[in-house]
CSV table of C-alpha atoms in Angstrom, one decimal:
chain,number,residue,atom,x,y,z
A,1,UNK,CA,-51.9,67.5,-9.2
A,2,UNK,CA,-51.1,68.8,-12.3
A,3,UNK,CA,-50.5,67.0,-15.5
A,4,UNK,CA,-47.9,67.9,-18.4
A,5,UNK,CA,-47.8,66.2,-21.7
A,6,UNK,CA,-44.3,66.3,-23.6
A,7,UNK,CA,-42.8,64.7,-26.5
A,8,UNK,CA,-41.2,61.6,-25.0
A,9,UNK,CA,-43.6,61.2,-21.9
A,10,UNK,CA,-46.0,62.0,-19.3
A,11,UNK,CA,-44.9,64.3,-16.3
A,12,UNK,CA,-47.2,64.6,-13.4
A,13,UNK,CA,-46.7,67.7,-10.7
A,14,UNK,CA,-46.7,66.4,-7.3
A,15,UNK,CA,-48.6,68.7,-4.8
A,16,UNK,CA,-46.5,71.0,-2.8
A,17,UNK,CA,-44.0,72.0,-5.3
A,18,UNK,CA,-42.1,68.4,-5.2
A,19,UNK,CA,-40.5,67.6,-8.6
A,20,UNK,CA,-42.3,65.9,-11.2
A,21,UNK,CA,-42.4,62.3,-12.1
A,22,UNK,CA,-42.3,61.6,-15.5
A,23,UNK,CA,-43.6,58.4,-16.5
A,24,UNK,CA,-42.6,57.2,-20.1
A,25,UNK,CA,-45.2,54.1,-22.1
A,26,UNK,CA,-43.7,51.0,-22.8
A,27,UNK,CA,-43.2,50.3,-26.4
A,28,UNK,CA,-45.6,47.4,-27.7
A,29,UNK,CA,-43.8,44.9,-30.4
A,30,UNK,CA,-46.8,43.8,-32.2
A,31,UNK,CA,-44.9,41.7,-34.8
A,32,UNK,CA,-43.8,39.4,-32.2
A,33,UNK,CA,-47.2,37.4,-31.8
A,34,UNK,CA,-47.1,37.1,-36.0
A,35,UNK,CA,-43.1,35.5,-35.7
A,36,UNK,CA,-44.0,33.4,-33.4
A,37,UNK,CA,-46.9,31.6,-35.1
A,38,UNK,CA,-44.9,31.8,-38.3
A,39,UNK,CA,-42.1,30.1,-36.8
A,40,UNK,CA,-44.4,27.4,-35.3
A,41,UNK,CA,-46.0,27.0,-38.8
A,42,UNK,CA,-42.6,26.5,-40.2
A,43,UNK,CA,-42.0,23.9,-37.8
A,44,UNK,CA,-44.8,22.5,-38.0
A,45,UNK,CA,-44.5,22.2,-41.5
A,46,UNK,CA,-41.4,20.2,-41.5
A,47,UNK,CA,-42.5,17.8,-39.2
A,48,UNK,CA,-45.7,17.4,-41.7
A,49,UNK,CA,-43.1,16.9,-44.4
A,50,UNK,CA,-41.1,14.7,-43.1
A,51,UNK,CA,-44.0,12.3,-41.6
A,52,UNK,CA,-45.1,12.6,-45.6
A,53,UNK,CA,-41.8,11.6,-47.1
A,54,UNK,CA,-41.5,8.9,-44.6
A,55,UNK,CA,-45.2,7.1,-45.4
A,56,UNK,CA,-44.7,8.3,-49.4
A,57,UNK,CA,-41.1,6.4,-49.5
A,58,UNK,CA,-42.7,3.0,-47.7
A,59,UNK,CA,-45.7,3.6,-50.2
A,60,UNK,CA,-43.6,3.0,-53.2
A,61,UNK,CA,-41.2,0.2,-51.4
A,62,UNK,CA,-44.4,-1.7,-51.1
A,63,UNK,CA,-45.5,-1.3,-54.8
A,64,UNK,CA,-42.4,-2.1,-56.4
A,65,UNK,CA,-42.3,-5.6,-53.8
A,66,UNK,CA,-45.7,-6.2,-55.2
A,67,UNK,CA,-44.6,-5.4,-58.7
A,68,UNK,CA,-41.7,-8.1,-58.4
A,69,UNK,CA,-44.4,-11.0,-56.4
A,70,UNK,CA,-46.8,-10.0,-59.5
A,71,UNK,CA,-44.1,-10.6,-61.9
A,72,UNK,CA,-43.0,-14.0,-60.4
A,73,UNK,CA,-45.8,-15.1,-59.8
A,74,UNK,CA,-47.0,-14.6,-63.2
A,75,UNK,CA,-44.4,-15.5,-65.6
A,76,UNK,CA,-44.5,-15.2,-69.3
A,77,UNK,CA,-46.2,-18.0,-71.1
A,78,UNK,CA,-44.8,-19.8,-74.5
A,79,UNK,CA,-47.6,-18.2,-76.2
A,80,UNK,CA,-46.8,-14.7,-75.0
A,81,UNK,CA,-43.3,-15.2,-75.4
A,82,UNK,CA,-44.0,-16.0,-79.2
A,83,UNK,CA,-46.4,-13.0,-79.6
A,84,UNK,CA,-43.1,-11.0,-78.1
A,85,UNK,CA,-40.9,-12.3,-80.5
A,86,UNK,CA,-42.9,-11.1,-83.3
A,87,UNK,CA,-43.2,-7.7,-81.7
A,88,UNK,CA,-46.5,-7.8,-80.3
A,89,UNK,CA,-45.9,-7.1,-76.7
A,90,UNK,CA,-49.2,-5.7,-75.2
A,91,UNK,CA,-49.6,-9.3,-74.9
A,92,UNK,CA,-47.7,-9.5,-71.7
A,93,UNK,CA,-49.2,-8.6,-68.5
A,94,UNK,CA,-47.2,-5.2,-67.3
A,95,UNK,CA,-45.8,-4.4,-70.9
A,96,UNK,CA,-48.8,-2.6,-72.7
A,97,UNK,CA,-49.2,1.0,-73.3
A,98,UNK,CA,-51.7,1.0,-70.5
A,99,UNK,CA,-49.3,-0.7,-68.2
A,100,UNK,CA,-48.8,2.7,-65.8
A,101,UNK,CA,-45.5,3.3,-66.5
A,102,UNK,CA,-46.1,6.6,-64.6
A,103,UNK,CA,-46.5,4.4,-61.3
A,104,UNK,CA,-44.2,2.6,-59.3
A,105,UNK,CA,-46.3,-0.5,-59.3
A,106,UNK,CA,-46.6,-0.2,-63.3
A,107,UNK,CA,-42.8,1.3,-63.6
A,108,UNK,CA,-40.9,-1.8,-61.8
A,109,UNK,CA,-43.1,-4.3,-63.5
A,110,UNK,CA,-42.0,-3.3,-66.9
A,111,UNK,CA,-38.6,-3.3,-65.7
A,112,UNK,CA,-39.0,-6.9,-64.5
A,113,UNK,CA,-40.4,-8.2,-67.7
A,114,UNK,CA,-37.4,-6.3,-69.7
A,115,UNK,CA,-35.1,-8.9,-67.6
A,116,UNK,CA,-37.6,-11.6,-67.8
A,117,UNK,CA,-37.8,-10.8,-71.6
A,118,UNK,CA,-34.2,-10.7,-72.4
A,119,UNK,CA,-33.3,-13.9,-70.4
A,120,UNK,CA,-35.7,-15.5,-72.9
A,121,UNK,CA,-34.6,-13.8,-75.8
A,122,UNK,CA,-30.6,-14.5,-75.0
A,123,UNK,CA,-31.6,-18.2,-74.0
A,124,UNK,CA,-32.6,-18.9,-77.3
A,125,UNK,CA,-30.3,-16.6,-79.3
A,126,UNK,CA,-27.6,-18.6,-77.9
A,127,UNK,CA,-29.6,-21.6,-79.2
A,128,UNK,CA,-29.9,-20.4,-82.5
A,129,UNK,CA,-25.7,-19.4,-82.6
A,130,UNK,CA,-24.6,-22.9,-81.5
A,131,UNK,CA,-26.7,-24.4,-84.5
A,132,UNK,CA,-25.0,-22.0,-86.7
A,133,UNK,CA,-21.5,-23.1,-85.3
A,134,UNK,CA,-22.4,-26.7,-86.1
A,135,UNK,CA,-23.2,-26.0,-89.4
A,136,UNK,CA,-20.0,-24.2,-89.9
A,137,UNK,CA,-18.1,-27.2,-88.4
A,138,UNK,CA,-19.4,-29.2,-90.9
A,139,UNK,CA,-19.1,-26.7,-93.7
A,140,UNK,CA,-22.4,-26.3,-94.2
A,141,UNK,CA,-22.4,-22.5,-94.0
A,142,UNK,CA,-20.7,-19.9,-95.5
A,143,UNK,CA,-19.3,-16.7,-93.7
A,144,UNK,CA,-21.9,-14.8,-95.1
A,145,UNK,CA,-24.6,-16.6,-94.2
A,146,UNK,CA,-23.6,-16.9,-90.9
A,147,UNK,CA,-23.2,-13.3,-90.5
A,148,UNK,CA,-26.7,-12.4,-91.9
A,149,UNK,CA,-28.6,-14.9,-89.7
A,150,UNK,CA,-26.4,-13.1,-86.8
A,151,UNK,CA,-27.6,-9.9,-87.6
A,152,UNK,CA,-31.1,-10.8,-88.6
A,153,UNK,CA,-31.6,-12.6,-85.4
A,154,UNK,CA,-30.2,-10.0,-83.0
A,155,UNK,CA,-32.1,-6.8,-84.5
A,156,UNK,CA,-35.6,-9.1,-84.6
A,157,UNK,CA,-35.1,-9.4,-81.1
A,158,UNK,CA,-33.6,-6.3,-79.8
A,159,UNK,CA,-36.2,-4.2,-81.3
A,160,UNK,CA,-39.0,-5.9,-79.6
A,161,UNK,CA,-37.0,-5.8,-76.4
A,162,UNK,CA,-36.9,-2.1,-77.0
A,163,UNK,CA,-40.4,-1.5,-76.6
A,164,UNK,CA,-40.2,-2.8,-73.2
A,165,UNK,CA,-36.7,-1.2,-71.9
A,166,UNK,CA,-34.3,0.5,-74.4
A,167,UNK,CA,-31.3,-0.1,-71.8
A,168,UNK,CA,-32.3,-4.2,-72.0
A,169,UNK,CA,-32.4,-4.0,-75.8
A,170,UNK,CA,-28.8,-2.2,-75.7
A,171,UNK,CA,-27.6,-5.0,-73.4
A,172,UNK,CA,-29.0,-7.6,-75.5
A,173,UNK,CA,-27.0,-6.5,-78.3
A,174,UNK,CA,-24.1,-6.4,-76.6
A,175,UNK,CA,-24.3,-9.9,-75.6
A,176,UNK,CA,-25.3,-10.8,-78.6
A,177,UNK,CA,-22.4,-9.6,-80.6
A,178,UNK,CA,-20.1,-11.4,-77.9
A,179,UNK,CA,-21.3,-14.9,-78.7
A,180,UNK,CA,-21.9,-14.1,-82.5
A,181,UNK,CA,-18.3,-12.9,-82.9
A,182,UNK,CA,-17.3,-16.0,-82.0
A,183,UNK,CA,-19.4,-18.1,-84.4
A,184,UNK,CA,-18.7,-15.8,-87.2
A,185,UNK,CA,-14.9,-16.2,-86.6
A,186,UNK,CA,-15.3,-19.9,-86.5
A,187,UNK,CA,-16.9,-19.6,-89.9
A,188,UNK,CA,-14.6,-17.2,-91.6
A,189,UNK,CA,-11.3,-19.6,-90.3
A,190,UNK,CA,-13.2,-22.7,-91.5
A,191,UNK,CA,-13.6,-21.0,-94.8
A,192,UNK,CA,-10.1,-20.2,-95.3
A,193,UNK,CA,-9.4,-24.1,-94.8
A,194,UNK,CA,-11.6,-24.8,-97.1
A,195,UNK,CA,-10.1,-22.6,-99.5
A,196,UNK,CA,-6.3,-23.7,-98.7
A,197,UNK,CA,-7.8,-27.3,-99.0
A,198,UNK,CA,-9.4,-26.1,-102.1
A,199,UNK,CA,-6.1,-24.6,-103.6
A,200,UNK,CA,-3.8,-27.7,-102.7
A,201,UNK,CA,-6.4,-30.1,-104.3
A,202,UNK,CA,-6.3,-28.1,-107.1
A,203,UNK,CA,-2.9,-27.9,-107.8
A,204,UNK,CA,-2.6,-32.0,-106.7
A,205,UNK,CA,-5.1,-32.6,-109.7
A,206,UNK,CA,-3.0,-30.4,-111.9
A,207,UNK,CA,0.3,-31.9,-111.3
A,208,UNK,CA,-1.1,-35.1,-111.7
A,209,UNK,CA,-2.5,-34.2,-115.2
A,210,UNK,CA,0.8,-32.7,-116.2
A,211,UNK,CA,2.7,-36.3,-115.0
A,212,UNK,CA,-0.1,-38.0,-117.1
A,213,UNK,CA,0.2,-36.4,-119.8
A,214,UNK,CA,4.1,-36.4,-120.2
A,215,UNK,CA,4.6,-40.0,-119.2
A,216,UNK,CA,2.0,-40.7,-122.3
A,217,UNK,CA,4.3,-38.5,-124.3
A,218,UNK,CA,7.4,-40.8,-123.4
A,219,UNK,CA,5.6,-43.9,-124.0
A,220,UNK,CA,4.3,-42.4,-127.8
A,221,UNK,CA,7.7,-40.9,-128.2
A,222,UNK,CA,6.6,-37.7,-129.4
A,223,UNK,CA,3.5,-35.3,-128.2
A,224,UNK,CA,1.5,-32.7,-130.5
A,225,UNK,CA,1.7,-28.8,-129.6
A,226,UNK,CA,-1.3,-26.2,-130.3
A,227,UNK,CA,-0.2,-26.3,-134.1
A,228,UNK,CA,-0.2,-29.8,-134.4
A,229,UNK,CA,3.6,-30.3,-134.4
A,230,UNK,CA,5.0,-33.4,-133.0
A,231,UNK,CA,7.5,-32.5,-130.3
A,232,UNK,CA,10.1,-34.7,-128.1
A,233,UNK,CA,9.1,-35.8,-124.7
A,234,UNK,CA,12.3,-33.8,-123.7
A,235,UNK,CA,10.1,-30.3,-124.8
A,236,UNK,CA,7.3,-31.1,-121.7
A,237,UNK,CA,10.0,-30.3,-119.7
């Protein structure tokens, strides 16, 4: 049997003269195997990520509900609340700079002790305005006062709320200058009666000096001018 090699295959001489069979090699795909095993990485990959976001997102449900339990749980004392006032809020559990803000646990706390905070904060702000508002109803209080104490009040405690949550401070002054606008327009419309009240008591007191003084004229019969000239009653007229 004889054997000839050519470019695209393999003949091979049958005996006896028959025709040659030429036999031609399969091709071999050897980047099928690395596909494959990429593609089942891929997919496995996926599934991995998925499982991850999955246990990640409960993670961080169940540390900001024990932020919220710690927070109520826990509420802020008088004493702290004071401390806050004044600025110094590391006193507060879940407000310092070593609260881990960077954490979901440390993140949502701070948050709840913003709202916590400003609750306070607009409690007694609203305190402080309806003492001002009485003292304006019984003019004790001038306009200007009024809207100094306002101002005062609201940055004292907006910029400590600020060190907490900026948004809360923002919101704070916004409700803030609601309820102070309203005492300060009490005061300025109790001023102007004051002023009108002023003005006509005034002018009573003057027209009653200028009715003494000419029915004293009548009765003398004359009255003296700035160069000591004796003028008629009928002149005051």
């Amino acid at each position: 049997m004889a054997t000839r090699i050519e470019s695209r295959g393999i003949q091979i001489a049958a005996p006896g003269g028959a025709p040659m069979e030429r036999v031609v090699p399969q091709q071999v795909d050897y980047m099928v195997a690395a596909r494959e095993q990429a593609r089942e990485a891929s997919i496995i990959g996926e599934v991995l990520d998925r499982m991850s976001q999955t246990v990640f997102g409960r993670a961080r449900e169940m540390a900001r509900e024990e932020a919220l339990q710690f927070a109520a749980t826990n509420p802020i004392t008088d004493e702290q609340l004071q401390l806050a006032k004044e600025g110094l809020m590391s006193a507060i559990p879940g407000v310092g700079k070593m609260s881990g803000d960077f954490t979901e646990f440390g993140s949502t706390l701070k948050k709840a002790r913003s709202l916590q905070l400003s609750a306070h904060f607009e409690t007694e702000g609203r305190s402080e305005l309806a003492k001002m508002l009485v003292d304006v109803q019984n003019n004790q209080a001038k306009s200007s006062d009024i809207a100094t104490k306002i101002s005062v009040m609201t940055d004292g405690y907006a910029k400590s709320l600020a060190q907490v949550d900026s948004e809360a401070a923002i919101k704070f002054r916004a409700t803030m200058a609601t309820h102070g606008n309203t005492v300060l327009n009490a005061a300025y419309e109790a001023e102007q009666k004051r002023v009108k009240a002023q003005q006509a008591t005034k002018f009573e007191l003057d027209f009653d000096n200028a009715m003494a003084l000419a029915e004293a004229a009548y009765t003398r019969g004359f009255w003296t001018d700035k160069l000591g000239n004796e003028r008629a009653p009928e002149d005051l007229v």
